[in-house]
Coordinates of C-alpha atoms and ligand atoms in Angstrom, one line a residue:
X13 CA 62.3 84.4 -17.2
X14 CA 58.6 84.7 -17.8
X15 CA 56.3 82.5 -15.7
X16 CA 55.2 79.2 -17.4
X17 CA 51.7 79.3 -18.8
X18 CA 49.0 78.6 -16.3
X19 CA 46.5 75.8 -16.3
X20 CA 43.8 78.2 -17.5
X21 CA 46.0 79.6 -20.3
X22 CA 46.8 76.1 -21.5
X23 CA 43.2 74.9 -21.3
X24 CA 41.9 77.8 -23.3
X25 CA 41.6 76.8 -27.0
X26 CA 43.5 73.6 -26.3
X27 CA 44.2 71.3 -29.2
X28 CA 46.2 68.1 -29.3
X29 CA 47.8 69.5 -32.5
X30 CA 50.1 71.3 -30.1
X31 CA 51.7 68.0 -29.3
X32 CA 51.5 66.7 -32.8
X33 CA 53.5 69.8 -34.0
X34 CA 56.1 69.4 -31.2
X35 CA 56.6 65.8 -32.1
X36 CA 56.8 66.7 -35.8
X37 CA 53.8 64.5 -36.6
X38 CA 51.6 65.3 -39.6
X39 CA 48.2 63.6 -39.5
X40 CA 48.1 60.7 -41.9
X41 CA 51.9 60.2 -41.9
X42 CA 53.6 57.2 -40.3
X43 CA 54.1 57.4 -36.6
X44 CA 56.1 55.0 -34.6
X45 CA 56.7 55.2 -30.8
X46 CA 60.0 53.3 -31.0
X47 CA 61.4 55.8 -33.5
X48 CA 60.0 58.8 -31.8
X49 CA 61.6 57.9 -28.5
X50 CA 65.1 57.2 -30.0
X51 CA 65.9 58.2 -33.6
X52 CA 63.9 61.4 -33.4
X53 CA 65.7 62.6 -30.2
X54 CA 69.1 61.9 -31.9
X55 CA 68.0 63.9 -35.0
X56 CA 67.3 66.8 -32.6
X57 CA 71.0 66.7 -31.7
X58 CA 70.8 64.8 -28.5
X59 CA 72.5 61.5 -29.6
X60 CA 75.1 61.9 -26.8
X61 CA 72.6 62.8 -24.1
X62 CA 72.0 60.2 -21.4
X63 CA 68.7 58.4 -21.8
X64 CA 68.9 55.8 -19.2
X65 CA 70.8 55.6 -15.9
X66 CA 70.2 52.1 -14.6
X67 CA 71.1 50.4 -11.3
X68 CA 69.9 47.2 -9.7
X69 CA 69.6 46.0 -6.1
X70 CA 73.2 44.7 -6.1
X71 CA 74.6 48.1 -7.2
X72 CA 75.4 47.1 -10.8
X73 CA 75.1 50.2 -13.0
X74 CA 74.7 50.9 -16.7
X75 CA 74.3 54.1 -18.7
X76 CA 72.8 54.5 -22.2
X77 CA 72.8 57.5 -24.4
X78 CA 70.0 58.3 -26.9
X79 CA 72.3 57.0 -29.6
X80 CA 72.6 53.7 -27.6
X81 CA 68.8 53.6 -27.4
X82 CA 68.6 54.1 -31.2
X83 CA 71.1 51.5 -32.2
X84 CA 70.3 48.9 -29.6
X85 CA 66.6 49.1 -30.3
X86 CA 67.5 48.7 -34.0
X87 CA 69.4 45.6 -33.0
X88 CA 66.4 44.2 -31.2
X89 CA 64.1 45.1 -34.1
X90 CA 66.5 43.5 -36.6
X91 CA 66.8 40.3 -34.5
X92 CA 63.0 40.0 -34.3
X93 CA 62.6 40.5 -38.0
X94 CA 65.1 37.7 -38.6
X95 CA 62.9 35.4 -36.4
X96 CA 60.1 36.2 -38.9
X97 CA 57.9 37.9 -36.4
X98 CA 55.4 39.9 -38.4
X99 CA 54.0 43.4 -37.7
X100 CA 51.0 43.2 -35.5
X101 CA 52.1 40.0 -33.8
X102 CA 52.4 40.1 -30.0
X103 CA 55.8 39.9 -28.4
X104 CA 55.8 39.5 -24.7
X105 CA 58.4 41.2 -22.4
X106 CA 58.8 39.1 -19.3
X107 CA 61.7 40.5 -17.4
X108 CA 62.8 42.4 -14.3
X109 CA 63.5 46.1 -14.8
X110 CA 66.6 45.5 -16.8
X111 CA 67.8 47.7 -19.7
X112 CA 66.8 44.9 -22.2
X113 CA 63.2 45.5 -21.1
X114 CA 63.2 49.2 -21.8
X115 CA 65.2 49.0 -25.0
X116 CA 63.4 45.8 -26.2
X117 CA 60.1 47.7 -25.9
X118 CA 61.3 50.2 -28.4
X119 CA 62.7 47.5 -30.6
X120 CA 59.4 45.6 -30.8
X121 CA 57.6 48.8 -31.7
X122 CA 60.1 49.7 -34.4
X123 CA 59.5 46.5 -36.3
X124 CA 55.8 46.9 -36.1
X125 CA 55.0 44.2 -33.6
X126 CA 52.9 44.8 -30.4
X127 CA 54.7 44.9 -27.1
X128 CA 53.0 42.9 -24.3
X129 CA 54.8 43.7 -21.1
X130 CA 54.1 41.4 -18.2
X131 CA 55.2 41.7 -14.6
X132 CA 58.1 39.2 -14.0
X133 CA 56.7 38.2 -10.6
X134 CA 53.8 36.5 -12.4
X135 CA 53.6 32.8 -11.8
X136 CA 53.2 30.4 -14.7
X137 CA 49.4 30.4 -14.5
X138 CA 49.1 34.2 -14.6
X139 CA 51.5 34.2 -17.5
X140 CA 49.7 31.4 -19.3
X141 CA 46.3 33.1 -19.2
X142 CA 47.7 36.3 -20.8
X143 CA 49.8 34.6 -23.4
X144 CA 47.0 32.3 -24.5
X145 CA 44.5 35.1 -24.7
X146 CA 46.8 37.3 -26.8
X147 CA 48.0 34.4 -29.0
X148 CA 51.5 35.7 -28.3
X149 CA 54.1 34.8 -30.9
X150 CA 57.3 35.4 -28.9
X151 CA 58.4 35.9 -25.4
X152 CA 61.6 37.7 -24.3
X153 CA 62.7 36.7 -20.9
X154 CA 65.6 36.2 -18.4
X155 CA 67.1 32.9 -17.4
X156 CA 65.7 33.2 -13.9
X157 CA 62.1 33.3 -15.3
X158 CA 62.6 30.7 -18.0
X159 CA 61.3 27.8 -15.8
X160 CA 57.8 29.4 -15.8
X161 CA 57.8 29.6 -19.6
X162 CA 59.0 26.1 -20.0
X163 CA 56.2 24.8 -17.8
X164 CA 53.5 26.2 -20.1
X165 CA 55.1 26.3 -23.5
X166 CA 53.6 23.1 -24.8
X167 CA 50.1 24.4 -24.1
X168 CA 50.8 27.6 -26.2
X169 CA 50.7 26.6 -29.8
X170 CA 51.1 30.2 -31.0
X171 CA 54.3 30.8 -29.1
X172 CA 56.9 30.2 -31.7
X173 CA 59.9 31.8 -30.0
X174 CA 61.4 31.9 -26.5
X175 CA 64.2 34.4 -26.4
X176 CA 66.6 34.7 -23.4
X177 CA 68.5 37.9 -22.9
X178 CA 71.1 36.7 -20.4
X179 CA 72.2 33.2 -21.4
X180 CA 74.5 31.5 -23.9
X181 CA 73.0 29.3 -26.5
X182 CA 74.9 26.3 -24.9
X183 CA 72.9 26.6 -21.7
X184 CA 69.5 26.6 -23.4
X185 CA 67.3 24.0 -24.9
X186 CA 67.5 23.8 -28.7
X187 CA 64.0 25.4 -29.1
X188 CA 65.1 28.5 -27.2
X189 CA 67.2 31.4 -28.5
X190 CA 69.9 33.3 -26.7
X191 CA 70.0 37.0 -27.7
X192 CA 72.3 39.2 -25.7
X193 CA 71.5 42.7 -27.0
X194 CA 74.7 44.3 -25.9
X195 CA 76.9 41.5 -27.2
X196 CA 75.2 41.4 -30.7
X197 CA 76.7 43.6 -33.4
X198 CA 74.9 46.9 -33.4
X199 CA 72.5 47.7 -36.2
X200 CA 73.2 51.3 -37.3
X201 CA 70.3 51.6 -39.8
X202 CA 67.0 49.8 -39.5
X203 CA 64.1 50.5 -41.7
X204 CA 61.4 51.3 -39.1
X205 CA 58.1 49.8 -39.9
X206 CA 55.7 52.5 -41.1
X207 CA 53.0 52.1 -38.4
X208 CA 50.3 54.8 -38.5
X209 CA 48.3 56.5 -35.9
X210 CA 45.8 53.6 -35.4
X211 CA 48.4 50.7 -35.6
X212 CA 48.4 48.7 -32.4
X213 CA 51.4 49.4 -30.1
X214 CA 51.1 48.0 -26.6
X215 CA 48.8 45.4 -25.1
X216 CA 48.4 45.7 -21.3
X217 CA 46.4 43.3 -19.3
X218 CA 44.0 44.8 -16.7
X219 CA 41.5 43.4 -14.3
X220 CA 37.7 43.9 -14.4
X221 CA 34.9 42.6 -12.2
X222 CA 33.9 39.8 -14.5
X223 CA 36.1 37.4 -16.5
X224 CA 39.8 37.0 -16.7
X225 CA 42.1 40.0 -17.2
X226 CA 41.4 41.9 -20.4
X227 CA 44.0 43.0 -22.9
X228 CA 43.8 46.8 -23.3
X229 CA 44.8 47.7 -26.8
X230 CA 46.9 50.9 -27.2
X231 CA 47.9 52.4 -30.5
X232 CA 51.0 54.4 -31.8
X233 CA 49.0 57.7 -31.7
X234 CA 48.9 57.4 -27.9
X235 CA 52.3 59.0 -27.8
X236 CA 50.7 62.4 -28.6
X237 CA 49.0 62.6 -25.2
X238 CA 51.6 60.7 -23.3
X239 CA 54.3 63.1 -24.5
X240 CA 52.3 66.2 -23.6
X241 CA 51.0 65.0 -20.2
X242 CA 54.5 64.0 -19.3
X243 CA 55.8 67.4 -20.2
X244 CA 53.0 69.5 -18.6
X245 CA 51.9 67.3 -15.6
X246 CA 55.2 65.8 -14.7
X247 CA 56.7 69.1 -15.6
X248 CA 59.6 67.5 -17.5
X249 CA 62.4 69.9 -18.6
X250 CA 65.5 69.3 -20.7
X251 CA 67.9 69.0 -17.7
X252 CA 65.7 66.8 -15.6
X253 CA 66.7 63.4 -14.1
X254 CA 63.4 61.7 -13.9
X255 CA 62.5 58.6 -11.8
X256 CA 59.3 56.6 -12.2
X257 CA 58.8 53.9 -9.6
X258 CA 56.5 51.8 -11.7
X259 CA 57.3 48.5 -13.4
X260 CA 56.5 48.4 -17.2
X261 CA 54.3 45.4 -16.5
X262 CA 51.8 48.1 -15.7
X263 CA 50.7 51.0 -17.8
X264 CA 52.4 53.7 -15.6
X265 CA 55.7 51.9 -16.3
X266 CA 55.2 52.2 -20.1
X267 CA 53.3 55.5 -20.5
X268 CA 55.5 57.4 -18.0
X269 CA 58.4 54.9 -17.5
X270 CA 59.3 54.7 -21.2
X271 CA 57.2 56.7 -23.7
X272 CA 56.5 60.0 -21.9
X273 CA 60.1 60.7 -20.7
X274 CA 61.9 59.5 -23.8
X275 CA 59.5 61.3 -26.2
X276 CA 60.6 64.4 -24.3
X277 CA 64.3 63.6 -24.6
X278 CA 64.7 63.5 -20.8
X279 CA 67.2 61.4 -18.9
X280 CA 65.5 58.8 -16.8
X281 CA 66.9 56.8 -13.9
X282 CA 65.7 53.3 -13.2
X283 CA 66.2 51.3 -10.0
X284 CA 65.6 47.6 -10.4
X285 CA 65.0 46.9 -6.8
X286 CA 62.1 46.5 -4.4
X287 CA 61.1 49.0 -1.7
X288 CA 63.7 50.2 0.8
X289 CA 63.5 53.7 2.1
X290 CA 67.2 54.2 2.7
X291 CA 68.1 52.8 -0.7
X292 CA 65.5 55.0 -2.4
X293 CA 66.7 58.2 -0.8
X294 CA 70.3 57.2 -1.6
X295 CA 69.2 56.7 -5.2
X296 CA 67.7 60.2 -5.4
X297 CA 70.8 61.7 -3.8
X298 CA 73.2 59.8 -6.1
X299 CA 71.5 60.5 -9.4
X300 CA 70.3 64.0 -8.3
X301 CA 66.7 63.0 -9.3
X302 CA 64.6 66.1 -10.0
X303 CA 61.2 64.7 -10.9
X304 CA 59.8 61.7 -9.1
X305 CA 56.6 59.8 -10.1
X306 CA 55.5 57.4 -7.3
X307 CA 52.4 55.9 -5.7
X308 CA 50.5 56.3 -2.5
X309 CA 51.5 52.8 -1.2
X310 CA 55.2 53.7 -1.6
X311 CA 54.6 57.0 0.0
X312 CA 52.8 55.4 3.0
X313 CA 55.8 53.0 3.4
X314 CA 58.2 56.0 3.4
X315 CA 56.0 57.8 5.9
X316 CA 56.2 54.7 8.1
X317 CA 60.0 54.9 8.0
X318 CA 59.8 58.4 9.2
X319 CA 61.3 61.8 8.5
X320 CA 64.7 61.2 10.2
X321 CA 65.9 58.9 7.5
X322 CA 65.1 61.5 4.8
X323 CA 67.3 64.0 6.7
X324 CA 70.2 61.7 6.4
X325 CA 70.2 62.2 2.7
X326 CA 70.5 65.1 0.4
X327 CA 67.2 65.1 -1.5
X328 CA 67.3 68.8 -2.4
X329 CA 67.5 68.0 -6.1
X330 CA 63.8 67.1 -6.1
X331 CA 61.8 69.7 -7.9
X332 CA 58.5 68.0 -8.7
X333 CA 56.7 65.1 -7.1
X334 CA 53.7 63.2 -8.5
X335 CA 51.7 60.1 -7.5
X336 CA 49.3 57.7 -9.2
X337 CA 47.3 54.5 -8.6
X338 CA 45.1 55.0 -5.6
X339 CA 43.7 58.0 -3.7
X340 CA 46.6 60.1 -2.3
X341 CA 45.5 60.8 1.1
X342 CA 45.6 64.2 2.6
X343 CA 48.2 63.2 5.2
X344 CA 50.6 62.0 2.5
X345 CA 50.5 65.4 0.8
X346 CA 51.1 67.2 4.1
X347 CA 53.9 64.8 5.0
X348 CA 55.7 65.4 1.7
X349 CA 55.4 69.1 2.1
X350 CA 57.0 68.7 5.5
X351 CA 59.9 66.4 4.5
X352 CA 60.6 67.3 0.9
X353 CA 59.3 70.9 1.0
X354 CA 56.9 70.2 -1.8
X355 CA 53.6 68.3 -2.2
X356 CA 53.1 65.1 -4.1
X357 CA 50.7 66.0 -7.0
X358 CA 48.0 63.4 -7.4
X359 CA 47.3 62.2 -10.9
X360 CA 44.3 60.1 -11.9
X361 CA 44.1 57.8 -14.9
X362 CA 43.8 54.1 -15.9
X363 CA 45.2 51.5 -18.2
X364 CA 42.3 52.3 -20.5
X365 CA 43.0 56.1 -20.6
X366 CA 46.6 55.6 -21.5
X367 CA 47.5 59.0 -20.1
X368 CA 46.8 61.2 -17.1
X369 CA 43.3 62.6 -17.3
X370 CA 42.7 64.3 -14.0
X371 CA 45.5 66.0 -12.2
X372 CA 47.0 68.5 -9.9
X373 CA 48.6 70.7 -12.6
X374 CA 52.0 72.2 -11.7
X375 CA 51.5 75.7 -10.5
X376 CA 47.8 75.1 -9.6
X377 CA 47.2 75.2 -5.9
X378 CA 47.1 71.7 -4.5
X379 CA 44.1 70.9 -2.3
X380 CA 45.4 67.9 -0.3
X381 CA 43.1 64.9 -0.8
X382 CA 41.8 66.1 -4.2
X383 CA 42.8 64.6 -7.6
X384 CA 42.8 68.1 -9.2
X385 CA 41.2 69.0 -12.5
X386 CA 40.9 67.5 -16.0
X387 CA 44.0 67.8 -18.2
X388 CA 43.5 70.5 -20.9
X389 CA 41.6 68.8 -23.7
X390 CA 40.0 66.2 -21.5
X391 CA 36.3 66.7 -20.8
X392 CA 35.5 65.1 -17.5
X393 CA 32.5 65.1 -15.3
X394 CA 30.6 63.0 -12.9
X395 CA 27.3 61.4 -13.9
X396 CA 24.2 60.5 -12.0
X397 CA 24.3 56.7 -11.8
X398 CA 20.6 56.4 -12.8
X399 CA 20.2 58.9 -15.6
X400 CA 23.9 59.0 -16.8
X401 CA 23.5 62.8 -17.0
X402 CA 26.1 65.1 -15.3
X403 CA 25.1 65.8 -11.7
X404 CA 23.8 69.3 -11.4
X405 CA 25.3 70.4 -8.1
X406 CA 28.9 70.7 -6.9
X407 CA 29.7 68.2 -4.2
X408 CA 27.2 65.6 -5.4
X409 CA 28.9 62.2 -5.9
X410 CA 28.6 60.5 -9.3
X411 CA 30.4 58.2 -11.8
X412 CA 33.6 59.6 -13.3
X413 CA 33.0 60.0 -17.0
X414 CA 35.2 61.2 -19.9
X415 CA 34.2 62.3 -23.4
X416 CA 35.8 59.7 -25.7
X417 CA 38.4 60.6 -28.2
X418 CA 41.7 61.7 -26.7
X419 CA 44.8 60.2 -28.4
X420 CA 45.8 57.5 -25.9
X421 CA 42.4 56.1 -25.1
X422 CA 42.5 52.4 -25.8
X423 CA 40.9 51.3 -29.0
X424 CA 39.3 48.2 -27.4
X425 CA 39.8 45.1 -25.3
X426 CA 41.6 42.4 -27.1
X427 CA 39.0 40.1 -28.6
X428 CA 36.3 41.6 -26.5
X429 CA 34.7 44.6 -28.2
X430 CA 31.4 44.0 -26.3
X431 CA 33.2 44.4 -23.0
X432 CA 34.7 47.6 -24.2
X433 CA 31.4 49.0 -25.5
X434 CA 29.8 48.3 -22.1
X435 CA 32.1 51.0 -20.7
X436 CA 30.2 53.7 -22.6
X437 CA 26.9 55.3 -21.6
X438 CA 25.1 58.3 -23.1
X439 CA 28.2 59.3 -25.1
X440 CA 30.5 59.1 -22.1
X441 CA 33.3 56.7 -21.2
X442 CA 32.8 55.5 -17.6
X443 CA 36.0 55.0 -15.6
X444 CA 34.4 52.7 -13.1
X445 CA 35.1 55.1 -10.2
X446 CA 33.1 57.6 -8.2
X447 CA 33.9 61.2 -7.3
X448 CA 32.5 64.6 -6.6
X449 CA 33.5 67.9 -8.1
X450 CA 33.8 71.0 -5.8
X451 CA 32.7 74.5 -6.7
X452 CA 36.3 75.2 -7.9
X453 CA 36.2 72.3 -10.3
X454 CA 38.5 70.0 -8.3
X455 CA 37.7 66.3 -8.4
X456 CA 37.5 64.3 -5.1
X457 CA 37.8 60.6 -5.4
X458 CA 35.3 58.5 -3.5
X459 CA 35.8 54.9 -4.5
X460 CA 35.4 52.4 -7.2
X461 CA 32.0 51.8 -8.6
X462 CA 32.5 48.0 -9.1
X463 CA 33.9 45.1 -7.2
X464 CA 37.5 45.5 -8.4
X465 CA 40.1 45.5 -5.6
X466 CA 42.8 48.1 -5.7
X467 CA 45.8 46.8 -3.8
X468 CA 48.8 49.1 -3.7
X469 CA 47.7 50.7 -6.9
X470 CA 47.2 47.4 -8.7
X471 CA 43.8 46.2 -9.7
X472 CA 42.7 42.7 -8.9
X473 CA 39.5 41.3 -10.4
X474 CA 37.4 39.2 -7.9
X475 CA 36.7 36.7 -10.7
X476 CA 40.4 35.8 -11.0
X477 CA 40.7 35.0 -7.3
X478 CA 37.4 33.2 -7.2
X479 CA 38.3 31.0 -10.2
X480 CA 41.5 30.0 -8.5
X481 CA 39.6 29.2 -5.3
X482 CA 37.0 27.2 -7.1
X483 CA 39.8 25.0 -8.4
X484 CA 40.4 23.7 -4.8
X485 CA 38.6 20.4 -4.0
X486 CA 37.2 21.7 -0.7
X487 CA 35.7 25.0 -2.0
X488 CA 32.1 25.1 -3.0
X489 CA 31.6 28.9 -3.5
X490 CA 33.7 32.0 -3.0
X491 CA 33.7 35.7 -3.0
X492 CA 36.8 37.9 -3.1
X493 CA 36.4 41.4 -1.7
X494 CA 38.6 44.3 -0.6
X495 CA 39.6 44.6 3.0
X496 CA 41.1 47.8 4.3
X497 CA 44.9 47.8 4.8
X498 CA 47.1 50.6 6.2
X499 CA 49.8 50.3 3.6
X500 CA 48.2 48.9 0.5
X501 CA 44.9 50.7 1.0
X502 CA 43.1 47.4 0.2
X503 CA 44.1 43.8 0.2
X504 CA 42.2 40.8 -1.0
X505 CA 40.0 38.8 1.4
X506 CA 38.2 35.7 0.4
X507 CA 34.9 34.4 1.7
X508 CA 34.5 30.7 1.1
X509 CA 31.8 28.1 1.6
X510 CA 32.9 24.5 1.8
X511 CA 31.7 21.4 0.0
X512 CA 30.0 18.7 2.1
X513 CA 32.5 16.6 4.0
X514 CA 35.0 19.4 4.5
X515 CA 35.6 21.1 7.9
X516 CA 36.9 24.7 8.3
X517 CA 40.3 24.7 9.9
X518 CA 43.7 26.6 9.9
X519 CA 45.2 23.6 8.1
X520 CA 42.5 23.8 5.4
X521 CA 43.1 27.5 5.0
X522 CA 46.8 26.9 4.5
X523 CA 46.1 24.1 2.0
X524 CA 43.8 26.4 0.0
X525 CA 46.4 29.2 0.1
X526 CA 49.0 26.8 -1.2
X527 CA 46.8 25.6 -4.0
X528 CA 45.9 29.1 -5.3
X529 CA 49.4 30.5 -4.8
X530 CA 50.5 28.6 -8.0
X531 CA 47.7 30.2 -10.0
X532 CA 47.6 33.8 -8.8
X533 CA 50.1 36.6 -9.0
X534 CA 51.4 37.6 -5.6
X535 CA 49.3 40.7 -5.5
X536 CA 46.1 38.8 -6.1
X537 CA 46.7 36.4 -3.2
X538 CA 44.1 36.7 -0.5
X539 CA 45.6 37.9 2.8
X540 CA 42.8 36.1 4.7
X541 CA 40.2 33.4 4.0
X542 CA 37.0 33.4 6.1
X543 CA 34.9 30.3 6.0
X544 CA 31.1 31.0 6.1
X545 CA 28.0 28.9 5.8
X546 CA 26.5 30.9 2.9
X547 CA 27.3 33.9 0.7
X548 CA 24.9 36.9 0.3
X549 CA 23.1 36.5 -3.0
X550 CA 20.5 38.0 -5.2
X551 CA 17.4 35.9 -5.8
X552 CA 18.8 35.1 -9.2
X553 CA 21.8 33.7 -7.5
X554 CA 24.4 36.4 -8.1
X555 CA 26.9 36.9 -5.3
X556 CA 26.5 40.4 -3.8
X557 CA 30.1 41.2 -2.9
X558 CA 29.2 44.7 -1.8
X559 CA 27.6 43.3 1.4
X560 CA 30.9 41.6 2.3
X561 CA 32.9 44.6 1.3
X562 CA 30.8 46.9 3.5
X563 CA 31.3 44.5 6.4
X564 CA 35.1 44.7 6.0
X565 CA 35.0 48.5 5.9
X566 CA 32.4 48.8 8.7
X567 CA 30.2 50.7 6.3
X568 CA 26.4 50.5 6.1
X569 CA 25.3 48.3 3.3
X570 CA 22.4 50.6 2.3
X571 CA 19.3 49.5 0.6
X572 CA 19.6 46.0 -0.8
X573 CA 16.0 45.5 -1.8
X574 CA 16.6 46.1 -5.5
X575 CA 19.7 44.0 -5.6
X576 CA 18.2 41.1 -3.7
X577 CA 15.2 41.2 -6.1
X578 CA 17.3 41.2 -9.2
Ligands
LIG780 C1 42.3 52.5 -11.4 C2 43.1 52.3 -12.6 C3 46.9 54.7 -13.9 C4 48.0 53.9 -13.7 C5 48.0 52.9 -12.6 C6 46.7 52.2 -12.4 C7 42.6 53.8 -9.4 C8 44.3 55.4 -10.3 C9 44.1 57.1 -8.9 C10 44.1 58.2 -8.1 C11 42.3 57.3 -6.9 C12 43.1 56.1 -8.6 C13 41.2 54.0 -10.0 C14 41.4 53.7 -11.5 N1 43.3 55.0 -9.5 N2 44.8 56.6 -10.0 N3 45.0 59.2 -8.4 N4 43.2 58.3 -7.1 N5 42.3 56.2 -7.6 O1 46.1 51.8 -13.6 O2 45.5 49.4 -13.0 O3 44.2 50.6 -14.8 O4 44.0 51.2 -12.4 O5 43.2 52.9 -10.3 O6 40.3 53.1 -9.4 O7 40.2 53.3 -12.1 P1 45.0 50.7 -13.5

């Protein structure tokens, strides 16, 4: 067998048309992710191939072939059409990682609507903000999460349908619909809506420094780069059993937990269960997982559990390991080489990029602690923060910037084009992160360039947390910043000043925590509240979170004269 092409070979004369041809897409023709990930794979002769091996925390198991994906997603698409959902309308998926979520995603896309996946751990406030902003028409959920939807439904005039996947109609209110995908007669033929390259596909909510979470608008053409990056970076091959740890509430769980693997016709295994080292290794052993896409937080938890527990399991099926979400520290790479005999390959990207953009390409030597090099076809650099020109020397830190225009770049923030335009400078898209590039062209991550907190690979905007805090009667002002954490890299810490008449105390801290718990997702909850007399501010009154952050990280604050004079 000849060696696979190298990074250099693939980068030379690269064109995305490689992926278009492999997907059978002709520019200008309809393109639909739901169809590409199911019907197309069946047409290639893989109807009977397993698409999804699913297991939950109780050990329940299900298996679905590509033909099941095809007909069940048709069934969902047909059902939504009967509800008079129109192409372009937003349909929210609000479920644990059950098969209905994965297959429902394809069904929504097949009938031309926009899938809006939201993490099922969200409380009613977090859910409300995102449904109200997107003017969502329908929500598909499970009985166990229905109480949250019921609480907010009357305030959501656009939400016409509440669909429950695991209940009988008799147990629901008259304005809710029971739809049990597997118990509904299967639809063999569904006329897939002819979405085209720029038709909206997925709406993912992501955090920024200012304002509430923003809807990142993806389009059907994104599959072109999601397909190819999954194939080349995750090294997917026809016989693989692929496992992605991410929940489809986040972009990793859709780009590489649904679209990437299924566009490649690969079998994927899904474990609907929280972290448990023993259970995870058992899962790898049982399903003979070959490619594993995980995250630094999970890897750090596994490291904590030690190497002994790995040795109790046969994890020899693993061929390729990759990680995303936060910096993959050097120790984690060395540890994985020691216990799995192969390194985790770091991959860097964002909700906004839709696909992996900087990566340790298979076959390329891994420099532990580095994010690797730009994916072929991605032009990446680091810019001087003052001039927005590429820095001229290797090793100099700057802002990570990408030349716009790769297939899965989002087309905008929902209802906030100005916010999206603000991400571009001098013809570059700015990721909001800082890095340096070494003489070999490897990128080394340094940190975020804004106040967003990265907790276990999930971004939390300080504004969300501060808004919740300001809703407490005792709170005058607040600032949410990152605090270092051995497992999650960062956690949220809140600095708070109190209104006159309130005294700082443990009881008050608890009271504030209880108040905001209802409004924030579990990840955004501060782990600590510190009461202070005043917050650091610019003369114009803007809170300078950087001062507080530096205090938490025991870093020098640097020159503040310009900020304070602002
Ligand atoms: C932010 C994007 C991409 C899917 C999950 C997160 C940070 C992401 C890495 C990495 C260092 C990383 C960045 C980025 N990030 N990958 N390999 N090394 N930092 O998507 O929620 O949009 O977050 O996560 O800060 O901008 P997201």
